[in-house]
mmCIF file of C-alpha atoms in Angstrom:
data_model
loop_
_atom_site.group_PDB
_atom_site.id
_atom_site.type_symbol
_atom_site.label_atom_id
_atom_site.label_comp_id
_atom_site.label_asym_id
_atom_site.label_seq_id
_atom_site.Cartn_x
_atom_site.Cartn_y
_atom_site.Cartn_z
ATOM 1 C CA MET A 1 38.431 -12.616 38.702
ATOM 2 C CA ASN A 2 38.490 -9.473 40.865
ATOM 3 C CA ARG A 3 35.441 -7.239 41.235
ATOM 4 C CA ARG A 4 36.741 -4.535 38.884
ATOM 5 C CA ALA A 5 37.388 -7.062 36.099
ATOM 6 C CA PHE A 6 33.984 -8.679 36.670
ATOM 7 C CA VAL A 7 32.133 -5.353 36.415
ATOM 8 C CA ALA A 8 34.082 -4.375 33.281
ATOM 9 C CA GLY A 9 33.357 -7.728 31.708
ATOM 10 C CA ALA A 10 29.675 -7.555 32.555
ATOM 11 C CA GLY A 11 29.500 -4.071 31.093
ATOM 12 C CA ALA A 12 31.108 -5.224 27.883
ATOM 13 C CA LEU A 13 28.684 -8.113 27.607
ATOM 14 C CA ALA A 14 25.745 -5.809 28.187
ATOM 15 C CA ALA A 15 27.012 -3.392 25.557
ATOM 16 C CA ALA A 16 27.538 -6.217 23.104
ATOM 17 C CA SER A 17 24.040 -7.500 23.814
ATOM 18 C CA THR A 18 22.584 -4.048 23.227
ATOM 19 C CA LEU A 19 24.512 -3.611 20.001
ATOM 20 C CA GLY A 20 23.391 -7.033 18.885
ATOM 21 C CA SER A 21 19.745 -6.182 19.465
ATOM 22 C CA VAL A 22 20.184 -2.940 17.534
ATOM 23 C CA ALA A 23 21.882 -4.783 14.699
ATOM 24 C CA ARG A 24 19.027 -7.259 14.536
ATOM 25 C CA ALA A 25 16.350 -4.536 14.426
ATOM 26 C CA ALA A 26 14.697 -4.507 11.020
ATOM 27 C CA GLN A 27 14.127 -1.421 8.939
ATOM 28 C CA LEU A 28 12.377 -0.767 5.661
ATOM 29 C CA GLY A 29 14.309 -0.905 2.420
ATOM 30 C CA ARG A 30 12.693 0.710 -0.592
ATOM 31 C CA ILE A 31 9.858 2.953 0.602
ATOM 32 C CA GLY A 32 7.079 3.705 -1.868
ATOM 33 C CA LEU A 33 4.494 6.412 -2.450
ATOM 34 C CA GLN A 34 0.978 5.943 -3.743
ATOM 35 C CA LEU A 35 0.752 8.870 -6.155
ATOM 36 C CA TYR A 36 -2.900 9.476 -5.297
ATOM 37 C CA THR A 37 -1.437 11.326 -2.317
ATOM 38 C CA VAL A 38 -0.022 14.006 -4.626
ATOM 39 C CA ARG A 39 -2.643 13.721 -7.373
ATOM 40 C CA GLU A 40 -3.228 17.474 -7.687
ATOM 41 C CA ILE A 41 0.380 18.333 -8.537
ATOM 42 C CA PHE A 42 0.991 15.084 -10.409
ATOM 43 C CA GLN A 43 -1.894 15.784 -12.770
ATOM 44 C CA SER A 44 -0.504 19.179 -13.735
ATOM 45 C CA ASP A 45 3.202 18.232 -13.764
ATOM 46 C CA PRO A 46 3.801 14.468 -13.743
ATOM 47 C CA VAL A 47 7.504 14.562 -14.621
ATOM 48 C CA GLY A 48 8.289 17.325 -12.154
ATOM 49 C CA THR A 49 6.343 15.560 -9.421
ATOM 50 C CA LEU A 50 8.216 12.286 -9.965
ATOM 51 C CA GLU A 51 11.474 14.226 -9.734
ATOM 52 C CA LYS A 52 10.434 15.767 -6.410
ATOM 53 C CA VAL A 53 9.287 12.399 -5.060
ATOM 54 C CA ALA A 54 12.613 10.803 -5.970
ATOM 55 C CA ARG A 55 14.516 13.708 -4.429
ATOM 56 C CA ILE A 56 12.814 13.064 -1.081
ATOM 57 C CA GLY A 57 14.174 9.519 -1.172
ATOM 58 C CA TYR A 58 11.275 7.393 -2.388
ATOM 59 C CA ARG A 59 12.344 4.558 -4.666
ATOM 60 C CA GLU A 60 8.945 3.098 -5.550
ATOM 61 C CA VAL A 61 5.730 4.693 -6.729
ATOM 62 C CA GLU A 62 2.284 3.218 -7.152
ATOM 63 C CA TYR A 63 0.153 4.935 -9.752
ATOM 64 C CA GLY A 64 -3.392 5.910 -8.823
ATOM 65 C CA GLY A 65 -5.487 8.989 -9.569
ATOM 66 C CA GLY A 66 -4.288 12.214 -11.124
ATOM 67 C CA ASN A 67 -5.496 11.014 -14.544
ATOM 68 C CA TYR A 68 -2.331 8.966 -14.925
ATOM 69 C CA ASP A 69 -4.227 6.505 -17.114
ATOM 70 C CA THR A 70 -4.558 9.140 -19.867
ATOM 71 C CA MET A 71 -0.875 10.135 -19.845
ATOM 72 C CA ASP A 72 2.062 9.091 -21.996
ATOM 73 C CA HIS A 73 3.077 5.929 -20.146
ATOM 74 C CA ALA A 74 6.262 5.502 -22.140
ATOM 75 C CA LEU A 75 7.332 8.988 -21.031
ATOM 76 C CA LEU A 76 6.515 8.154 -17.406
ATOM 77 C CA ARG A 77 8.564 4.957 -17.669
ATOM 78 C CA ARG A 78 11.551 6.808 -19.131
ATOM 79 C CA THR A 79 11.287 9.357 -16.345
ATOM 80 C CA MET A 80 11.216 6.644 -13.696
ATOM 81 C CA ASP A 81 14.198 4.905 -15.237
ATOM 82 C CA ARG A 82 16.146 8.154 -15.211
ATOM 83 C CA LEU A 83 15.258 8.772 -11.562
ATOM 84 C CA HIS A 84 15.900 5.161 -10.468
ATOM 85 C CA LEU A 85 12.238 4.767 -9.516
ATOM 86 C CA SER A 86 10.158 1.663 -10.074
ATOM 87 C CA SER A 87 6.424 1.057 -10.039
ATOM 88 C CA PRO A 88 5.797 -2.490 -8.788
ATOM 89 C CA SER A 89 2.018 -2.045 -8.825
ATOM 90 C CA LEU A 90 -0.683 0.318 -9.979
ATOM 91 C CA HIS A 91 -4.316 0.980 -9.127
ATOM 92 C CA ILE A 92 -6.697 0.341 -11.998
ATOM 93 C CA PRO A 93 -10.436 1.008 -11.573
ATOM 94 C CA TYR A 94 -12.790 -1.941 -11.290
ATOM 95 C CA ASP A 95 -14.786 -0.783 -14.326
ATOM 96 C CA THR A 96 -11.635 -0.659 -16.451
ATOM 97 C CA LEU A 97 -10.797 -4.206 -15.456
ATOM 98 C CA LEU A 98 -14.330 -5.270 -16.330
ATOM 99 C CA ASN A 99 -14.462 -3.652 -19.728
ATOM 100 C CA ARG A 100 -10.909 -3.033 -20.947
ATOM 101 C CA PHE A 101 -8.657 -5.579 -19.300
ATOM 102 C CA GLY A 102 -6.275 -5.620 -22.255
ATOM 103 C CA ASP A 103 -5.670 -1.886 -21.833
ATOM 104 C CA ALA A 104 -4.911 -2.449 -18.157
ATOM 105 C CA VAL A 105 -2.299 -5.094 -18.979
ATOM 106 C CA LYS A 106 -0.644 -2.873 -21.572
ATOM 107 C CA MET A 107 -0.504 0.047 -19.151
ATOM 108 C CA ALA A 108 0.942 -2.102 -16.355
ATOM 109 C CA LYS A 109 3.649 -3.561 -18.549
ATOM 110 C CA THR A 110 4.607 -0.201 -20.047
ATOM 111 C CA LEU A 111 5.038 1.236 -16.543
ATOM 112 C CA GLY A 112 7.009 -1.815 -15.422
ATOM 113 C CA ALA A 113 4.462 -3.035 -12.880
ATOM 114 C CA ASP A 114 4.136 -6.687 -11.930
ATOM 115 C CA THR A 115 0.827 -6.366 -10.075
ATOM 116 C CA ILE A 116 -2.555 -4.803 -10.818
ATOM 117 C CA VAL A 117 -4.483 -3.599 -7.774
ATOM 118 C CA VAL A 118 -8.279 -3.287 -7.551
ATOM 119 C CA PRO A 119 -8.425 0.013 -5.635
ATOM 120 C CA TRP A 120 -12.025 0.922 -4.937
ATOM 121 C CA LEU A 121 -15.645 -0.137 -5.292
ATOM 122 C CA SER A 122 -18.384 2.401 -5.890
ATOM 123 C CA GLU A 123 -21.539 2.464 -3.744
ATOM 124 C CA GLU A 124 -23.479 0.117 -6.019
ATOM 125 C CA PHE A 125 -21.140 -2.759 -5.155
ATOM 126 C CA ARG A 126 -21.189 -2.291 -1.376
ATOM 127 C CA THR A 127 -24.449 -4.099 -0.641
ATOM 128 C CA GLU A 128 -25.031 -7.818 -0.271
ATOM 129 C CA ALA A 129 -26.540 -8.042 -3.758
ATOM 130 C CA GLY A 130 -24.114 -5.613 -5.359
ATOM 131 C CA PHE A 131 -21.093 -7.392 -3.940
ATOM 132 C CA ALA A 132 -22.185 -10.792 -5.218
ATOM 133 C CA PRO A 133 -20.453 -10.527 -8.632
ATOM 134 C CA VAL A 134 -17.343 -8.836 -7.218
ATOM 135 C CA VAL A 135 -15.797 -11.999 -5.791
ATOM 136 C CA SER A 136 -16.178 -13.953 -9.022
ATOM 137 C CA ASN A 137 -14.957 -11.013 -11.075
ATOM 138 C CA VAL A 138 -11.868 -10.558 -8.896
ATOM 139 C CA ASN A 139 -11.106 -14.253 -9.360
ATOM 140 C CA ARG A 140 -11.484 -13.788 -13.106
ATOM 141 C CA PHE A 141 -9.268 -10.687 -13.112
ATOM 142 C CA ALA A 142 -6.606 -12.619 -11.208
ATOM 143 C CA LYS A 143 -6.674 -15.475 -13.709
ATOM 144 C CA GLN A 144 -6.456 -13.043 -16.628
ATOM 145 C CA ALA A 145 -3.583 -11.220 -14.952
ATOM 146 C CA HIS A 146 -1.767 -14.488 -14.280
ATOM 147 C CA ASP A 147 -2.149 -15.520 -17.911
ATOM 148 C CA ALA A 148 -0.605 -12.181 -18.885
ATOM 149 C CA GLY A 149 2.330 -12.669 -16.520
ATOM 150 C CA LEU A 150 1.027 -10.305 -13.828
ATOM 151 C CA GLY A 151 -0.313 -10.571 -10.308
ATOM 152 C CA LEU A 152 -3.494 -9.095 -8.859
ATOM 153 C CA ALA A 153 -4.260 -7.664 -5.427
ATOM 154 C CA TYR A 154 -7.241 -6.031 -3.725
ATOM 155 C CA HIS A 155 -6.963 -2.779 -1.758
ATOM 156 C CA ASN A 156 -9.420 -2.207 1.073
ATOM 157 C CA HIS A 157 -11.155 0.784 2.602
ATOM 158 C CA ASP A 158 -13.299 0.616 5.738
ATOM 159 C CA PHE A 159 -16.627 -0.314 4.147
ATOM 160 C CA GLU A 160 -15.518 -3.887 3.399
ATOM 161 C CA PHE A 161 -15.238 -4.488 7.148
ATOM 162 C CA LEU A 162 -18.289 -2.467 8.180
ATOM 163 C CA ASN A 163 -20.782 -3.751 5.606
ATOM 164 C CA ARG A 164 -22.001 -7.220 6.455
ATOM 165 C CA SER A 165 -24.329 -9.788 4.964
ATOM 166 C CA GLY A 166 -25.543 -12.738 6.967
ATOM 167 C CA GLY A 167 -23.141 -11.837 9.753
ATOM 168 C CA THR A 168 -20.097 -11.946 7.467
ATOM 169 C CA SER A 169 -18.204 -8.833 6.390
ATOM 170 C CA LEU A 170 -17.707 -8.126 2.715
ATOM 171 C CA TYR A 171 -13.973 -8.364 3.350
ATOM 172 C CA ASP A 172 -14.253 -11.880 4.744
ATOM 173 C CA ARG A 173 -16.445 -12.833 1.801
ATOM 174 C CA LEU A 174 -13.739 -11.584 -0.539
ATOM 175 C CA VAL A 175 -10.906 -13.314 1.345
ATOM 176 C CA ASP A 176 -12.778 -16.600 1.686
ATOM 177 C CA GLY A 177 -14.168 -16.578 -1.842
ATOM 178 C CA THR A 178 -11.066 -15.755 -3.857
ATOM 179 C CA ASP A 179 -8.205 -17.999 -4.884
ATOM 180 C CA PRO A 180 -5.394 -17.487 -2.332
ATOM 181 C CA ALA A 181 -2.824 -18.531 -4.897
ATOM 182 C CA LEU A 182 -3.839 -15.764 -7.292
ATOM 183 C CA VAL A 183 -5.563 -12.985 -5.347
ATOM 184 C CA LYS A 184 -3.246 -11.085 -3.015
ATOM 185 C CA LEU A 185 -4.141 -8.316 -0.593
ATOM 186 C CA GLU A 186 -2.889 -4.766 -0.299
ATOM 187 C CA LEU A 187 -3.832 -3.934 3.278
ATOM 188 C CA ASP A 188 -4.557 -0.281 4.012
ATOM 189 C CA LEU A 189 -3.753 -0.178 7.709
ATOM 190 C CA TYR A 190 -5.477 3.128 8.398
ATOM 191 C CA TRP A 191 -8.792 2.008 6.938
ATOM 192 C CA ALA A 192 -8.636 -1.313 8.778
ATOM 193 C CA VAL A 193 -8.063 0.471 12.099
ATOM 194 C CA HIS A 194 -10.721 3.053 11.193
ATOM 195 C CA ALA A 195 -13.190 0.184 10.783
ATOM 196 C CA GLY A 196 -12.403 -1.069 14.293
ATOM 197 C CA GLN A 197 -10.202 -3.979 13.270
ATOM 198 C CA ASP A 198 -7.338 -5.262 15.377
ATOM 199 C CA ALA A 199 -4.743 -4.643 12.679
ATOM 200 C CA GLY A 200 -2.121 -6.903 14.256
ATOM 201 C CA LYS A 201 -4.417 -9.911 14.403
ATOM 202 C CA LEU A 202 -5.664 -9.144 10.901
ATOM 203 C CA ILE A 203 -2.101 -9.119 9.550
ATOM 204 C CA ASP A 204 -1.378 -12.496 11.103
ATOM 205 C CA ARG A 205 -4.636 -13.951 9.810
ATOM 206 C CA LEU A 206 -4.006 -12.787 6.240
ATOM 207 C CA SER A 207 -0.289 -13.633 6.433
ATOM 208 C CA GLY A 208 0.814 -15.275 3.177
ATOM 209 C CA ARG A 209 -1.682 -13.334 1.070
ATOM 210 C CA LEU A 210 -0.333 -9.897 1.981
ATOM 211 C CA TYR A 211 1.367 -8.191 -0.954
ATOM 212 C CA ALA A 212 1.737 -4.624 0.313
ATOM 213 C CA PHE A 213 0.817 -2.199 3.083
ATOM 214 C CA HIS A 214 -0.621 1.275 2.685
ATOM 215 C CA ALA A 215 0.577 3.490 5.512
ATOM 216 C CA LYS A 216 -1.033 6.678 6.760
ATOM 217 C CA ASP A 217 -1.475 7.629 10.373
ATOM 218 C CA MET A 218 -4.599 8.410 12.394
ATOM 219 C CA LYS A 219 -5.096 11.480 14.570
ATOM 220 C CA THR A 220 -7.041 11.255 17.830
ATOM 221 C CA ASP A 221 -10.114 12.544 15.948
ATOM 222 C CA ARG A 222 -9.660 9.602 13.515
ATOM 223 C CA SER A 223 -8.692 11.816 10.573
ATOM 224 C CA MET A 224 -5.656 11.069 8.421
ATOM 225 C CA ALA A 225 -2.129 12.206 9.205
ATOM 226 C CA ALA A 226 1.437 11.754 7.997
ATOM 227 C CA VAL A 227 3.072 8.537 9.190
ATOM 228 C CA GLY A 228 4.595 8.927 12.643
ATOM 229 C CA THR A 229 2.400 11.852 13.683
ATOM 230 C CA GLY A 230 -0.631 9.904 14.878
ATOM 231 C CA THR A 231 -1.727 6.958 16.972
ATOM 232 C CA ILE A 232 -0.900 3.897 14.830
ATOM 233 C CA ASP A 233 2.100 1.877 16.037
ATOM 234 C CA PHE A 234 3.613 0.923 12.696
ATOM 235 C CA ALA A 235 6.684 -0.707 14.236
ATOM 236 C CA ALA A 236 4.486 -3.100 16.187
ATOM 237 C CA LEU A 237 2.492 -3.954 13.057
ATOM 238 C CA PHE A 238 5.497 -4.394 10.763
ATOM 239 C CA LYS A 239 7.143 -6.852 13.141
ATOM 240 C CA ARG A 240 4.098 -9.114 13.316
ATOM 241 C CA PRO A 241 4.822 -12.620 12.022
ATOM 242 C CA GLY A 242 2.193 -12.194 9.332
ATOM 243 C CA ALA A 243 4.017 -9.174 7.893
ATOM 244 C CA ALA A 244 7.229 -11.076 7.193
ATOM 245 C CA LYS A 245 6.536 -11.546 3.478
ATOM 246 C CA VAL A 246 5.063 -8.137 2.699
ATOM 247 C CA GLN A 247 6.905 -6.853 -0.345
ATOM 248 C CA HIS A 248 6.017 -3.158 -0.518
ATOM 249 C CA PHE A 249 5.328 -0.330 1.911
ATOM 250 C CA TYR A 250 3.487 2.577 0.296
ATOM 251 C CA VAL A 251 2.785 5.915 1.932
ATOM 252 C CA GLU A 252 -0.730 7.049 1.049
ATOM 253 C CA ASN A 253 -2.432 10.012 2.666
ATOM 254 C CA ASP A 254 -5.706 10.582 0.822
ATOM 255 C CA ASP A 255 -6.146 13.928 2.588
ATOM 256 C CA ALA A 256 -2.576 15.222 2.562
ATOM 257 C CA PRO A 257 -2.689 19.020 2.831
ATOM 258 C CA ALA A 258 -1.313 21.212 0.045
ATOM 259 C CA PRO A 259 1.454 21.649 -0.950
ATOM 260 C CA TYR A 260 1.658 17.863 -0.285
ATOM 261 C CA LEU A 261 5.450 17.538 -0.413
ATOM 262 C CA PRO A 262 6.024 18.416 3.274
ATOM 263 C CA ASP A 263 3.484 15.744 4.277
ATOM 264 C CA ILE A 264 5.061 12.973 2.206
ATOM 265 C CA THR A 265 8.521 14.072 3.374
ATOM 266 C CA THR A 266 7.462 13.631 7.011
ATOM 267 C CA SER A 267 6.056 10.178 6.265
ATOM 268 C CA PHE A 268 9.204 9.148 4.421
ATOM 269 C CA LYS A 269 11.581 10.325 7.143
ATOM 270 C CA ASN A 270 9.574 8.619 9.885
ATOM 271 C CA LEU A 271 9.384 5.347 7.982
ATOM 272 C CA ARG A 272 13.086 5.519 7.159
ATOM 273 C CA ALA A 273 13.913 6.003 10.858
ATOM 274 C CA LEU A 274 11.576 3.189 11.981
ATOM 275 C CA ARG A 275 13.161 0.165 13.619
ATOM 276 C CA PHE A 276 11.195 -2.955 14.475
#
């Protein structure tokens, strides 16, 4: 082989190798939105808001906030069907699950969800004593959900990592004390990082129990930002071995600035362009 042929062949191999690596790069499929992000406009115009969300390109929504629990759920379901949206999961308050679990199941099934998510614990449950019944109740919720043909997951904030009892974080108490076969985890990456966690190691440790990610970015002052405009390396986190079985990727910016739609559009476009 002469030098010219060798160089041409090497170049072709390099190009093929590069194309192969690009072809193997993963990207997200159906990107979701936690509707708490747009709660102000959703509360006043739920149908119109779902239409705008679908127009951006979102294909999944997770209900939470905006008084969605008091709305006509059959109407919301018809709207989603028309817009080719689905709602795999929804946030239902802890107190509702304690006192009206049957209502929660009915709401989830009407909206087409397969998983109920425990979204938040009020201050009274964030102490060592207050947290004591939470683990057993979450186990009970999960069993009730399973019997109804649904799954159950727990969504974190930062306090579960920061509040400790006997040297153990509330989050570890929850993870260690709940049935791994029934209780899944919706990991809010921002809040984990905000609490000082190594999110990559946390993802690998939780591995098979991870149901979904909540994605919002963090500015240098630690406030919230649209995905792709802050300091969190989502590509590095999504390619962790522990993330391989995560089913849903929801944008959620609790503090998205009005009019909200530009913020969720930025997050969607950056997640859509992400390769990992």
